[in-house]
Amino acid sequence: MASSTVVTDHAARPGAAGNTSGRPVRLVLVGKAGAGKDTVAAYLAARYGFVRYAFADRIKRLAAELFPEAYGASPKPRALLQEVGTVLRRVDPDVWVRYLLRRVEAEGRPRVVVTDCRYQNELEACLERGFVPVAVECPAELRLARLLLRDGDAQAGALGHESEAGVGLPPGTPVLDNSGTVEDLYRQVDALMGELGVGPAPPPDERPGWHETFMKVALVVAERSTCLRKKVGAVLVREKRIIATGYNGAPSGLRHCSEAGCLRAGEATGIGLADRCRAVHAEENCVAQAAKFGISAAGAELYTTAFPCAHCAKTLVNAGVAAVRYLEGYPDPLAAEVLREAGVEVRQVVLG
C-alpha cells in the first residue's frame, strides 16, 4: 500500500547489527562489475554492523519471479538483470532510486551501505541525502578474471552495457584499491572507518524482535484456518501482550468450508469476496474473540498475515484498533483509504 511503511525484525532488535552507538553513517559504493563492491559491503556488514541495500534488489526479485529458467545456466544472469532494469528505467529514470530510498528511510537503520551505484541520478540522489560516496577500483583484466571465477562466464557483452559507463564522482571521494589481497582490502576499509569515526558493531541480540514474534504467532494461528483459498491469521496485541487471536473460517458451530464447499471456487482473489463467502475473516474473528471475553481492542495493534479487506478495515476502525501490521498485501484500495482516513497506523512487516 502506498501509505505504508516497512518494519523489519532487525529494526526492532535493540542489539541487532546496525543499532550501534554514534551518529548515523550512510555509504554508497561506486564501481564497475567485479571491482569488489559486494566484498566491501559484506565486510562492512560483518564487522561494522552496516545493513546492505542495492538498487538492483527489486530487479533481481522481479527477474527471478518472471524468468526462473534464466538462473539455471548462471547464478547471476547479468544481461537479463540489466535489461529488466533498463526497460523500467525508460518509463521512469528514478524508479529504482525512489524504491530503494523509500526502504532506507522507512527502515531507519543507522548504518547503511548501498552496494551498486551505477548511474549519475542514483549517485546524486544519495548525495542529496547525506550518503558518503566510496569508489571501489580494480584493473579491468582482474575484474574479468574474478567475474569468470564467480559467474562461470564473464558475460563480456553485458559488461559493455550503459550501466558500466561509470559516474562522475565528487572531488575527494575515498578510493578503495582492490587489486591486491582481500586482507589488504579489509585494511583499507578499516582505515576509512577510522577516518569516519565508525567503530565495530557490538554483538547482535539473536532473539527475534517483537514484530517478528507476533507475526510468526499470526502465521501459526493461520494454520487453524479451514479456508480452501487462503489461510490467514491475526493477533491483537497491547503493550507487547497478546489479547486475542483469530483465523478465517466459518462462524462458530457452522460447517467448515472444507465440508460445505467454497462458494467462490474458481474466482480470483480480490475485492468483493466478503459478499459471497461463508467465512469470517481473521481480523474480524480477532475483534470478536476479544469482545466475547470482555476485552477492549481500543488502542491495540493488529498483526495479520494479509492486509485487511475493506469490511475488516471498517471493523478495526470501529473497534478502536490503533495500528495494523501486515505481512502480505491485498488488492483493496478502499481498505487502505479507510485506515488512512481514520488515522490508523499501517506498516508492513518483512520477516528476514
CSV table of C-alpha atoms in Angstrom, one decimal:
chain,number,residue,atom,x,y,z
A,1,MET,CA,0.0,0.0,0.0
A,2,ALA,CA,1.3,3.4,-0.9
A,3,SER,CA,0.9,4.9,2.6
A,4,SER,CA,2.5,2.1,4.5
A,5,THR,CA,6.0,1.8,5.9
A,6,VAL,CA,8.2,-1.2,6.1
A,7,VAL,CA,9.1,-2.6,9.5
A,8,THR,CA,11.7,-5.3,9.8
A,9,ASP,CA,12.7,-7.6,12.6
A,10,HIS,CA,16.2,-6.0,12.8
A,11,ALA,CA,14.7,-2.6,13.3
A,12,ALA,CA,13.0,-3.9,16.4
A,13,ARG,CA,16.1,-5.5,18.0
A,14,PRO,CA,17.8,-3.2,20.4
A,15,GLY,CA,21.1,-5.0,20.0
A,16,ALA,CA,20.9,-6.0,16.3
A,17,ALA,CA,23.6,-5.3,13.8
A,18,GLY,CA,23.1,-1.7,12.7
A,19,ASN,CA,21.8,-0.5,16.1
A,20,THR,CA,25.1,0.8,17.2
A,21,SER,CA,26.1,3.9,19.0
A,22,GLY,CA,27.3,7.1,17.3
A,23,ARG,CA,26.0,9.2,14.5
A,24,PRO,CA,24.2,7.6,11.5
A,25,VAL,CA,26.5,6.8,8.6
A,26,ARG,CA,25.4,6.1,5.1
A,27,LEU,CA,27.8,4.9,2.4
A,28,VAL,CA,27.2,4.4,-1.3
A,29,LEU,CA,29.7,2.2,-3.2
A,30,VAL,CA,30.6,3.1,-6.8
A,31,GLY,CA,32.5,0.7,-9.1
A,32,LYS,CA,32.2,-1.5,-12.2
A,33,ALA,CA,31.2,-5.1,-12.2
A,34,GLY,CA,33.8,-7.3,-10.5
A,35,ALA,CA,35.5,-4.4,-8.7
A,36,GLY,CA,34.7,-5.9,-5.3
A,37,LYS,CA,31.7,-3.8,-4.1
A,38,ASP,CA,29.9,-6.8,-2.6
A,39,THR,CA,33.1,-7.9,-0.8
A,40,VAL,CA,33.4,-4.5,0.8
A,41,ALA,CA,29.8,-4.4,1.7
A,42,ALA,CA,29.9,-7.9,3.3
A,43,TYR,CA,32.9,-6.8,5.5
A,44,LEU,CA,31.1,-3.6,6.5
A,45,ALA,CA,28.1,-5.7,7.5
A,46,ALA,CA,30.0,-8.3,9.4
A,47,ARG,CA,32.4,-6.0,11.3
A,48,TYR,CA,30.7,-2.7,11.5
A,49,GLY,CA,27.0,-3.5,11.5
A,50,PHE,CA,26.1,-1.9,8.2
A,51,VAL,CA,22.9,-3.0,6.6
A,52,ARG,CA,23.3,-3.7,2.8
A,53,TYR,CA,20.9,-2.3,0.2
A,54,ALA,CA,21.1,-2.3,-3.6
A,55,PHE,CA,19.2,-0.5,-6.4
A,56,ALA,CA,19.0,-3.9,-8.1
A,57,ASP,CA,17.3,-5.7,-5.1
A,58,ARG,CA,13.9,-5.3,-6.6
A,59,ILE,CA,15.1,-6.0,-10.1
A,60,LYS,CA,16.6,-9.3,-9.0
A,61,ARG,CA,13.3,-10.4,-7.4
A,62,LEU,CA,11.3,-9.5,-10.5
A,63,ALA,CA,13.7,-11.3,-12.8
A,64,ALA,CA,13.8,-14.4,-10.6
A,65,GLU,CA,10.0,-14.5,-10.4
A,66,LEU,CA,9.4,-13.9,-14.1
A,67,PHE,CA,12.3,-15.7,-15.6
A,68,PRO,CA,13.3,-18.5,-13.2
A,69,GLU,CA,14.7,-20.6,-16.0
A,70,ALA,CA,17.4,-17.9,-16.6
A,71,TYR,CA,19.0,-18.9,-13.4
A,72,GLY,CA,19.8,-22.4,-14.4
A,73,ALA,CA,22.8,-21.6,-16.5
A,74,SER,CA,24.2,-18.8,-14.4
A,75,PRO,CA,23.8,-17.8,-10.8
A,76,LYS,CA,23.7,-14.2,-11.9
A,77,PRO,CA,22.2,-13.6,-15.4
A,78,ARG,CA,23.7,-10.2,-15.7
A,79,ALA,CA,22.3,-9.4,-19.2
A,80,LEU,CA,18.7,-10.2,-18.1
A,81,LEU,CA,19.0,-8.1,-14.9
A,82,GLN,CA,20.4,-5.1,-16.9
A,83,GLU,CA,17.5,-5.4,-19.4
A,84,VAL,CA,14.8,-5.6,-16.8
A,85,GLY,CA,16.3,-2.6,-15.0
A,86,THR,CA,16.7,-0.6,-18.2
A,87,VAL,CA,13.2,-1.2,-19.6
A,88,LEU,CA,11.6,0.2,-16.4
A,89,ARG,CA,14.1,3.0,-16.2
A,90,ARG,CA,13.0,4.2,-19.6
A,91,VAL,CA,9.5,4.6,-18.1
A,92,ASP,CA,10.9,6.5,-15.1
A,93,PRO,CA,14.6,7.1,-14.7
A,94,ASP,CA,14.2,7.3,-10.9
A,95,VAL,CA,12.0,4.2,-10.4
A,96,TRP,CA,14.7,2.2,-8.7
A,97,VAL,CA,16.1,5.2,-6.9
A,98,ARG,CA,12.8,6.0,-5.2
A,99,TYR,CA,12.1,2.4,-4.4
A,100,LEU,CA,15.4,1.9,-2.6
A,101,LEU,CA,15.5,5.3,-0.8
A,102,ARG,CA,11.9,4.7,0.5
A,103,ARG,CA,13.1,1.4,2.0
A,104,VAL,CA,16.1,3.1,3.6
A,105,GLU,CA,14.1,5.9,5.1
A,106,ALA,CA,11.3,3.6,6.3
A,107,GLU,CA,13.6,1.1,8.0
A,108,GLY,CA,15.7,3.8,9.6
A,109,ARG,CA,19.0,1.9,10.1
A,110,PRO,CA,21.8,4.0,11.5
A,111,ARG,CA,24.5,2.3,9.3
A,112,VAL,CA,23.6,1.8,5.7
A,113,VAL,CA,25.6,0.8,2.6
A,114,VAL,CA,24.3,0.9,-0.9
A,115,THR,CA,26.3,-1.6,-2.9
A,116,ASP,CA,25.6,-0.9,-6.6
A,117,CYS,CA,25.6,2.8,-7.6
A,118,ARG,CA,26.0,2.8,-11.5
A,119,TYR,CA,24.1,5.8,-12.7
A,120,GLN,CA,24.6,9.5,-12.1
A,121,ASN,CA,21.0,10.1,-10.9
A,122,GLU,CA,21.5,7.3,-8.3
A,123,LEU,CA,24.6,9.0,-7.0
A,124,GLU,CA,23.1,12.5,-6.9
A,125,ALA,CA,20.0,11.2,-5.0
A,126,CYS,CA,22.3,9.6,-2.5
A,127,LEU,CA,24.5,12.6,-2.1
A,128,GLU,CA,21.4,14.8,-1.5
A,129,ARG,CA,20.5,12.5,1.4
A,130,GLY,CA,23.9,12.7,3.0
A,131,PHE,CA,25.5,9.5,1.7
A,132,VAL,CA,29.3,9.3,1.6
A,133,PRO,CA,30.5,8.0,-1.8
A,134,VAL,CA,33.2,5.4,-1.8
A,135,ALA,CA,34.9,4.2,-5.0
A,136,VAL,CA,36.0,0.6,-5.4
A,137,GLU,CA,38.5,0.2,-8.2
A,138,CYS,CA,40.3,-2.7,-9.8
A,139,PRO,CA,42.1,-3.2,-13.1
A,140,ALA,CA,39.8,-4.4,-16.0
A,141,GLU,CA,41.7,-7.7,-16.6
A,142,LEU,CA,41.5,-8.6,-12.9
A,143,ARG,CA,37.8,-7.8,-12.8
A,144,LEU,CA,37.1,-10.0,-15.8
A,145,ALA,CA,39.1,-12.9,-14.2
A,146,ARG,CA,37.0,-12.5,-11.0
A,147,LEU,CA,33.7,-12.5,-12.9
A,148,LEU,CA,34.8,-15.6,-14.7
A,149,LEU,CA,35.6,-17.3,-11.5
A,150,ARG,CA,32.4,-16.2,-9.8
A,151,ASP,CA,29.8,-16.5,-12.5
A,152,GLY,CA,31.4,-19.1,-14.7
A,153,ASP,CA,31.1,-16.7,-17.6
A,154,ALA,CA,32.5,-13.2,-17.8
A,155,GLN,CA,29.5,-12.2,-20.0
A,156,ALA,CA,31.7,-9.7,-21.9
A,157,GLY,CA,28.7,-8.3,-23.9
A,158,ALA,CA,26.9,-7.4,-20.7
A,159,LEU,CA,30.0,-5.5,-19.5
A,160,GLY,CA,29.5,-3.1,-22.3
A,161,HIS,CA,26.1,-2.1,-21.0
A,162,GLU,CA,25.4,1.6,-20.3
A,163,SER,CA,25.4,0.8,-16.5
A,164,GLU,CA,29.1,0.1,-16.8
A,165,ALA,CA,30.0,3.5,-18.2
A,166,GLY,CA,30.8,4.9,-14.7
A,167,VAL,CA,29.7,8.1,-12.9
A,168,GLY,CA,31.2,11.4,-12.1
A,169,LEU,CA,32.4,11.3,-8.5
A,170,PRO,CA,32.8,14.5,-6.4
A,171,PRO,CA,36.4,15.6,-5.6
A,172,GLY,CA,37.9,13.9,-2.5
A,173,THR,CA,35.9,10.7,-2.9
A,174,PRO,CA,37.7,7.9,-0.9
A,175,VAL,CA,39.0,5.2,-3.2
A,176,LEU,CA,39.5,1.5,-2.2
A,177,ASP,CA,42.1,-0.3,-4.4
A,178,ASN,CA,41.1,-3.9,-4.8
A,179,SER,CA,44.0,-5.0,-6.9
A,180,GLY,CA,45.6,-6.9,-4.0
A,181,THR,CA,44.6,-9.4,-1.5
A,182,VAL,CA,41.2,-9.4,0.4
A,183,GLU,CA,43.1,-8.8,3.6
A,184,ASP,CA,44.6,-5.6,2.0
A,185,LEU,CA,41.1,-4.5,1.0
A,186,TYR,CA,39.9,-5.0,4.6
A,187,ARG,CA,42.7,-2.9,5.9
A,188,GLN,CA,41.7,-0.1,3.6
A,189,VAL,CA,38.1,-0.4,4.8
A,190,ASP,CA,39.3,-0.3,8.4
A,191,ALA,CA,41.3,2.8,7.8
A,192,LEU,CA,38.3,4.5,6.1
A,193,MET,CA,36.0,3.6,9.0
A,194,GLY,CA,38.6,5.2,11.4
A,195,GLU,CA,38.6,8.4,9.4
A,196,LEU,CA,34.8,8.4,9.5
A,197,GLY,CA,34.7,7.7,13.2
A,198,VAL,CA,32.9,4.4,12.8
A,199,GLY,CA,33.8,1.7,15.3
A,200,PRO,CA,33.0,-2.1,15.2
A,201,ALA,CA,29.4,-3.0,15.9
A,202,PRO,CA,28.5,-4.8,19.2
A,203,PRO,CA,27.4,-8.4,19.1
A,204,PRO,CA,23.8,-8.7,17.9
A,205,ASP,CA,21.0,-9.9,20.1
A,206,GLU,CA,19.9,-13.1,18.5
A,207,ARG,CA,16.4,-13.1,20.0
A,208,PRO,CA,13.6,-12.3,17.5
A,209,GLY,CA,12.2,-8.8,17.7
A,210,TRP,CA,8.6,-8.1,18.8
A,211,HIS,CA,7.4,-7.5,15.2
A,212,GLU,CA,8.8,-10.9,14.1
A,213,THR,CA,7.5,-12.6,17.2
A,214,PHE,CA,3.9,-11.5,16.8
A,215,MET,CA,3.8,-12.0,13.0
A,216,LYS,CA,5.1,-15.6,13.5
A,217,VAL,CA,2.4,-16.2,16.0
A,218,ALA,CA,-0.1,-15.0,13.4
A,219,LEU,CA,1.4,-17.4,10.9
A,220,VAL,CA,0.9,-20.3,13.4
A,221,VAL,CA,-2.7,-19.2,14.1
A,222,ALA,CA,-3.3,-19.2,10.3
A,223,GLU,CA,-2.7,-22.9,10.2
A,224,ARG,CA,-6.0,-23.4,12.1
A,225,SER,CA,-7.9,-21.9,9.1
A,226,THR,CA,-10.3,-24.1,7.2
A,227,CYS,CA,-10.5,-21.7,4.2
A,228,LEU,CA,-9.9,-23.5,0.9
A,229,ARG,CA,-8.5,-20.5,-0.8
A,230,LYS,CA,-6.1,-18.7,1.6
A,231,LYS,CA,-5.2,-19.2,5.2
A,232,VAL,CA,-5.0,-16.0,7.2
A,233,GLY,CA,-4.1,-15.5,10.8
A,234,ALA,CA,-4.4,-12.4,13.1
A,235,VAL,CA,-3.2,-11.4,16.5
A,236,LEU,CA,-4.3,-8.5,18.7
A,237,VAL,CA,-1.6,-7.1,20.9
A,238,ARG,CA,-1.5,-4.5,23.6
A,239,GLU,CA,1.7,-3.5,25.4
A,240,LYS,CA,3.5,-6.4,24.0
A,241,ARG,CA,0.9,-8.9,25.3
A,242,ILE,CA,-1.4,-10.9,23.0
A,243,ILE,CA,-5.1,-10.3,23.9
A,244,ALA,CA,-6.8,-12.2,21.1
A,245,THR,CA,-6.2,-14.3,18.1
A,246,GLY,CA,-8.3,-15.1,15.0
A,247,TYR,CA,-8.2,-17.0,11.7
A,248,ASN,CA,-10.5,-17.1,8.7
A,249,GLY,CA,-13.2,-19.7,8.7
A,250,ALA,CA,-17.0,-20.4,9.0
A,251,PRO,CA,-18.8,-18.9,12.0
A,252,SER,CA,-18.7,-21.0,15.2
A,253,GLY,CA,-21.0,-24.0,15.1
A,254,LEU,CA,-21.3,-24.0,11.3
A,255,ARG,CA,-19.8,-26.5,8.9
A,256,HIS,CA,-16.3,-25.8,7.8
A,257,CYS,CA,-15.7,-24.7,4.2
A,258,SER,CA,-13.8,-28.0,3.7
A,259,GLU,CA,-17.2,-29.7,4.4
A,260,ALA,CA,-19.7,-27.3,2.8
A,261,GLY,CA,-17.5,-26.3,-0.1
A,262,CYS,CA,-16.3,-22.9,-1.3
A,263,LEU,CA,-18.9,-20.5,-2.7
A,264,ARG,CA,-16.2,-18.7,-4.7
A,265,ALA,CA,-14.4,-21.7,-6.1
A,266,GLY,CA,-12.6,-20.7,-9.3
A,267,GLU,CA,-12.9,-17.0,-8.7
A,268,ALA,CA,-9.8,-14.8,-8.4
A,269,THR,CA,-9.0,-13.4,-5.0
A,270,GLY,CA,-9.8,-9.8,-4.8
A,271,ILE,CA,-12.4,-7.1,-3.9
A,272,GLY,CA,-15.9,-8.3,-3.1
A,273,LEU,CA,-15.2,-11.8,-1.8
A,274,ALA,CA,-16.8,-10.9,1.6
A,275,ASP,CA,-20.2,-10.6,0.0
A,276,ARG,CA,-20.2,-14.2,-1.3
A,277,CYS,CA,-18.2,-16.0,1.4
A,278,ARG,CA,-19.2,-18.2,4.3
A,279,ALA,CA,-16.1,-17.4,6.3
A,280,VAL,CA,-15.5,-14.8,8.9
A,281,HIS,CA,-12.2,-13.1,8.3
A,282,ALA,CA,-9.2,-13.4,10.7
A,283,GLU,CA,-9.3,-9.8,11.7
A,284,GLU,CA,-13.0,-9.8,12.4
A,285,ASN,CA,-12.6,-13.1,14.4
A,286,CYS,CA,-9.8,-11.4,16.4
A,287,VAL,CA,-12.0,-8.5,17.4
A,288,ALA,CA,-15.0,-10.8,18.1
A,289,GLN,CA,-13.0,-13.0,20.3
A,290,ALA,CA,-11.8,-10.0,22.4
A,291,ALA,CA,-15.3,-8.7,22.7
A,292,LYS,CA,-16.6,-12.2,23.7
A,293,PHE,CA,-14.3,-12.2,26.7
A,294,GLY,CA,-14.9,-8.6,27.6
A,295,ILE,CA,-11.5,-7.3,26.3
A,296,SER,CA,-11.4,-3.9,24.6
A,297,ALA,CA,-9.5,-3.7,21.3
A,298,ALA,CA,-9.1,0.1,21.7
A,299,GLY,CA,-5.5,1.2,21.3
A,300,ALA,CA,-4.4,-2.3,20.3
A,301,GLU,CA,-2.1,-3.3,17.4
A,302,LEU,CA,-3.3,-5.9,15.0
A,303,TYR,CA,-0.8,-8.3,13.3
A,304,THR,CA,-2.2,-10.0,10.3
A,305,THR,CA,-0.7,-12.3,7.6
A,306,ALA,CA,-2.6,-10.5,4.9
A,307,PHE,CA,-3.7,-6.8,4.5
A,308,PRO,CA,-7.3,-6.4,5.7
A,309,CYS,CA,-10.1,-6.0,3.2
A,310,ALA,CA,-12.4,-3.0,3.4
A,311,HIS,CA,-15.0,-4.8,5.6
A,312,CYS,CA,-12.3,-5.8,8.1
A,313,ALA,CA,-10.8,-2.3,7.9
A,314,LYS,CA,-14.1,-0.7,8.9
A,315,THR,CA,-14.5,-3.2,11.8
A,316,LEU,CA,-11.0,-2.4,13.0
A,317,VAL,CA,-11.6,1.3,12.9
A,318,ASN,CA,-14.9,1.0,14.9
A,319,ALA,CA,-13.1,-1.3,17.5
A,320,GLY,CA,-10.5,1.4,18.0
A,321,VAL,CA,-7.5,-0.6,16.8
A,322,ALA,CA,-4.6,1.9,16.6
A,323,ALA,CA,-2.2,0.1,14.3
A,324,VAL,CA,-2.3,-2.6,11.6
A,325,ARG,CA,0.9,-4.5,10.8
A,326,TYR,CA,0.6,-6.9,7.8
A,327,LEU,CA,2.8,-9.5,6.1
A,328,GLU,CA,1.3,-9.7,2.6
A,329,GLY,CA,-0.6,-7.1,0.5
A,330,TYR,CA,-4.2,-7.3,-0.7
A,331,PRO,CA,-5.8,-5.6,-3.7
A,332,ASP,CA,-8.4,-3.5,-1.9
A,333,PRO,CA,-7.6,0.3,-2.2
A,334,LEU,CA,-10.8,1.1,-0.2
A,335,ALA,CA,-9.3,-0.7,2.8
A,336,ALA,CA,-6.2,1.5,2.7
A,337,GLU,CA,-8.3,4.6,2.3
A,338,VAL,CA,-10.5,3.7,5.3
A,339,LEU,CA,-7.5,3.1,7.5
A,340,ARG,CA,-5.6,6.2,6.4
A,341,GLU,CA,-8.7,8.5,6.9
A,342,ALA,CA,-9.2,7.0,10.4
A,343,GLY,CA,-5.6,7.7,11.3
A,344,VAL,CA,-4.8,4.0,11.8
A,345,GLU,CA,-1.0,3.4,11.6
A,346,VAL,CA,-0.3,0.9,8.8
A,347,ARG,CA,3.0,-0.8,8.4
A,348,GLN,CA,4.3,-3.9,6.6
A,349,VAL,CA,6.4,-6.4,8.5
A,350,VAL,CA,9.2,-8.0,6.5
A,351,LEU,CA,10.4,-11.2,8.0
A,352,GLY,CA,14.1,-11.7,7.4
